[in-house]
Short mmCIF file of C-alpha atoms in Angstrom, two decimals:
data_model
loop_
_atom_site.label_atom_id
_atom_site.label_comp_id
_atom_site.label_asym_id
_atom_site.label_seq_id
_atom_site.Cartn_x
_atom_site.Cartn_y
_atom_site.Cartn_z
CA MET A 111 0.00 0.00 0.00
CA THR A 112 1.26 3.47 -0.77
CA SER A 113 0.81 6.55 1.32
CA PRO A 114 -1.11 9.46 -0.11
CA ALA A 115 0.94 12.18 -1.77
CA VAL A 116 1.60 15.16 0.43
CA PRO A 117 2.05 18.51 -1.26
CA VAL A 118 5.65 19.71 -0.96
CA SER A 119 6.60 23.33 -1.30
CA VAL A 120 9.50 23.93 -3.60
CA LEU A 121 11.71 26.93 -2.96
CA PRO A 122 12.83 28.78 -6.03
CA GLU A 123 16.47 28.40 -7.02
CA PRO A 124 18.56 31.26 -5.65
CA GLN A 125 19.76 33.54 -8.38
CA PRO A 126 23.53 33.90 -8.68
CA PRO A 127 24.75 37.37 -7.81
CA ALA A 128 25.30 39.70 -10.68
CA PRO A 129 28.94 40.06 -11.68
CA PRO A 130 30.50 43.28 -10.42
CA SER A 131 30.62 46.17 -12.81
CA ARG A 132 33.84 47.52 -14.24
CA ALA A 133 33.73 50.49 -11.84
CA GLU A 134 33.30 48.17 -8.83
CA ARG A 135 36.24 46.00 -9.95
CA THR A 136 38.40 49.09 -10.46
CA LEU A 137 37.47 50.49 -7.05
CA ASP A 138 38.20 47.12 -5.43
CA GLY A 139 41.62 47.00 -7.08
CA VAL A 140 42.44 50.56 -6.02
CA LEU A 141 41.39 49.84 -2.42
CA ARG A 142 43.55 46.70 -2.36
CA VAL A 143 46.60 48.64 -3.59
CA VAL A 144 45.97 51.40 -1.04
CA GLY A 145 45.60 48.75 1.68
CA GLY A 146 48.95 47.27 0.64
CA VAL A 147 50.66 50.66 0.75
CA VAL A 148 49.16 51.37 4.19
CA ALA A 149 50.36 47.94 5.38
CA VAL A 150 53.93 48.71 4.24
CA TRP A 151 53.98 52.08 6.00
CA ALA A 152 52.33 50.60 9.08
CA GLY A 153 55.12 47.99 9.17
CA VAL A 154 57.70 50.78 9.17
CA LEU A 155 55.84 52.75 11.85
CA VAL A 156 55.34 49.74 14.13
CA ALA A 157 59.03 48.84 13.84
CA LEU A 158 60.08 52.38 14.73
CA LEU A 159 57.75 52.40 17.72
CA ASP A 160 59.08 48.99 18.79
CA LEU A 161 62.66 50.24 18.60
CA ILE A 162 61.86 53.38 20.56
CA PHE A 163 60.05 51.39 23.23
CA ALA A 164 62.77 48.74 23.46
CA THR A 165 65.50 51.35 23.89
CA TRP A 166 63.53 53.34 26.46
CA ALA A 167 62.42 50.27 28.41
CA TRP A 168 65.93 48.81 28.48
CA GLU A 169 67.35 52.08 29.83
CA THR A 170 64.62 52.03 32.47
CA VAL A 171 65.37 48.42 33.37
CA GLN A 172 69.10 49.11 33.69
CA GLY A 173 68.47 52.09 35.97
CA ARG A 174 66.45 49.99 38.41
CA SER A 175 67.85 47.89 41.20
CA GLY A 176 66.25 46.27 44.19
CA GLY A 177 63.04 44.32 44.70
CA ALA A 178 60.19 46.63 43.76
CA GLN A 179 62.17 48.47 41.12
CA ALA A 180 63.20 45.18 39.49
CA LEU A 181 59.53 44.22 39.27
CA VAL A 182 58.87 47.42 37.34
CA GLY A 183 61.63 46.49 34.90
CA ILE A 184 60.31 42.96 34.48
CA GLY A 185 56.81 44.37 33.95
CA LEU A 186 58.11 46.68 31.24
CA ALA A 187 59.90 43.79 29.53
CA VAL A 188 56.84 41.54 29.56
CA ALA A 189 54.55 44.36 28.43
CA GLY A 190 56.96 45.25 25.62
CA ILE A 191 57.13 41.71 24.29
CA ALA A 192 53.34 41.37 24.49
CA ALA A 193 52.92 44.70 22.69
CA VAL A 194 55.24 43.59 19.88
CA ALA A 195 53.35 40.32 19.45
CA ALA A 196 49.97 42.08 19.51
CA SER A 197 51.03 44.80 17.07
CA THR A 198 52.46 42.31 14.58
CA VAL A 199 49.31 40.18 14.78
CA LEU A 200 47.15 43.24 14.10
CA LEU A 201 49.46 44.37 11.33
CA GLY A 202 49.40 40.94 9.65
CA TRP A 203 45.62 40.75 9.97
CA PHE A 204 45.21 44.22 8.44
CA ALA A 205 47.52 43.41 5.53
CA HIS A 206 45.66 40.17 4.79
CA SER A 207 42.21 41.72 5.15
CA SER A 208 42.90 44.86 3.16
CA THR A 209 44.54 43.17 0.18
CA GLY A 210 42.82 39.81 0.19
CA SER A 211 46.12 38.09 -0.58
CA ARG A 212 47.66 35.23 1.35
CA TRP A 213 51.12 36.73 0.85
CA ALA A 214 50.10 40.15 2.20
CA VAL A 215 51.77 39.47 5.55
CA ALA A 216 55.07 40.00 3.73
CA LEU A 217 53.97 43.56 2.90
CA ALA A 218 54.13 44.38 6.60
CA ALA A 219 56.89 41.96 7.66
CA VAL A 220 59.61 42.97 5.18
CA PRO A 221 59.65 46.68 6.10
CA TRP A 222 59.43 45.73 9.78
CA PHE A 223 62.51 43.51 9.47
CA LEU A 224 64.42 46.12 7.46
CA VAL A 225 63.82 48.83 10.06
CA ILE A 226 64.80 46.47 12.88
CA VAL A 227 68.02 45.52 11.05
CA VAL A 228 68.86 49.17 10.37
CA GLY A 229 68.25 49.87 14.07
CA GLY A 230 71.17 47.55 14.86
CA PHE A 231 73.71 49.71 12.98
CA ARG A 232 75.49 52.66 14.55
CA THR A 233 74.86 56.05 12.92
CA THR A 234 77.64 58.48 12.04
CA GLU A 235 76.84 60.37 15.25
CA GLY A 236 77.33 57.18 17.26
CA ASP A 237 73.68 56.52 18.06
CA LEU A 238 72.52 52.94 18.27
CA ALA A 239 68.83 52.09 18.55
CA LEU A 240 69.25 48.38 19.22
CA ALA A 241 72.40 47.51 21.14
CA GLY A 242 73.71 43.98 21.56
CA ASP A 243 73.34 44.13 25.36
CA ASN A 244 69.67 45.13 25.07
CA VAL A 245 67.95 41.89 26.06
CA LEU A 246 64.55 43.46 25.57
CA GLY A 247 65.51 44.47 22.03
CA LEU A 248 66.64 40.95 21.26
CA ALA A 249 63.37 39.61 22.66
CA LEU A 250 61.58 42.15 20.46
CA ILE A 251 63.30 40.73 17.38
CA VAL A 252 62.43 37.16 18.32
CA ALA A 253 58.81 37.97 19.23
CA GLY A 254 58.24 39.91 16.00
CA ALA A 255 59.95 37.35 13.78
CA VAL A 256 58.11 34.40 15.30
CA THR A 257 54.77 36.19 15.17
CA PHE A 258 55.18 37.16 11.52
CA ALA A 259 56.34 33.62 10.68
CA VAL A 260 53.33 32.04 12.37
CA LEU A 261 50.94 34.49 10.70
CA GLY A 262 52.47 33.91 7.30
CA PHE A 263 52.37 30.14 7.70
CA ARG A 264 48.79 30.26 8.95
CA HIS A 265 47.63 32.35 5.99
CA LEU A 266 49.45 30.18 3.47
CA VAL A 267 48.13 26.82 4.68
CA ALA A 268 44.57 27.95 5.41
CA PRO A 269 42.07 26.79 2.81
CA PRO A 270 40.73 29.56 0.60
CA PRO A 271 37.43 31.04 1.77
CA ALA A 272 34.30 29.69 0.18
CA PRO A 273 32.90 32.02 -2.48
CA SER A 274 29.91 33.93 -1.22
#
């Protein structure tokens, strides 16, 4: 015996979205290029701020001695390393989001590394932004390099987003 037929509602097929117009594609391309340029300059700015903070914090740490004052120095060191990691994560996320490219992390990482390397050379006046005895500066380099490496690896191995 068969059961009686029950009416079934059929939803209409969803219409595919209309392809973007030429003006929309051009605007999208321009915004991606602008996002890439901003990511490069943000990489330079973040590196300069990291160098300034590392130099200042290390001078503060060296000037402290004793129990409570040593805790202030340790707090500055931990806060500095956390700030470097957080700023590089935000910078990598911005570069990836603004350009839509998996390789966009390099737009922020390469200028960051170049500024950090230049900070390790003595100027003609004798100034040195990142001295070899600056443990906080060395931790800054490691924290930034590892964070950029993890971000880059994560963006490269992630599956591409599903088309919407």
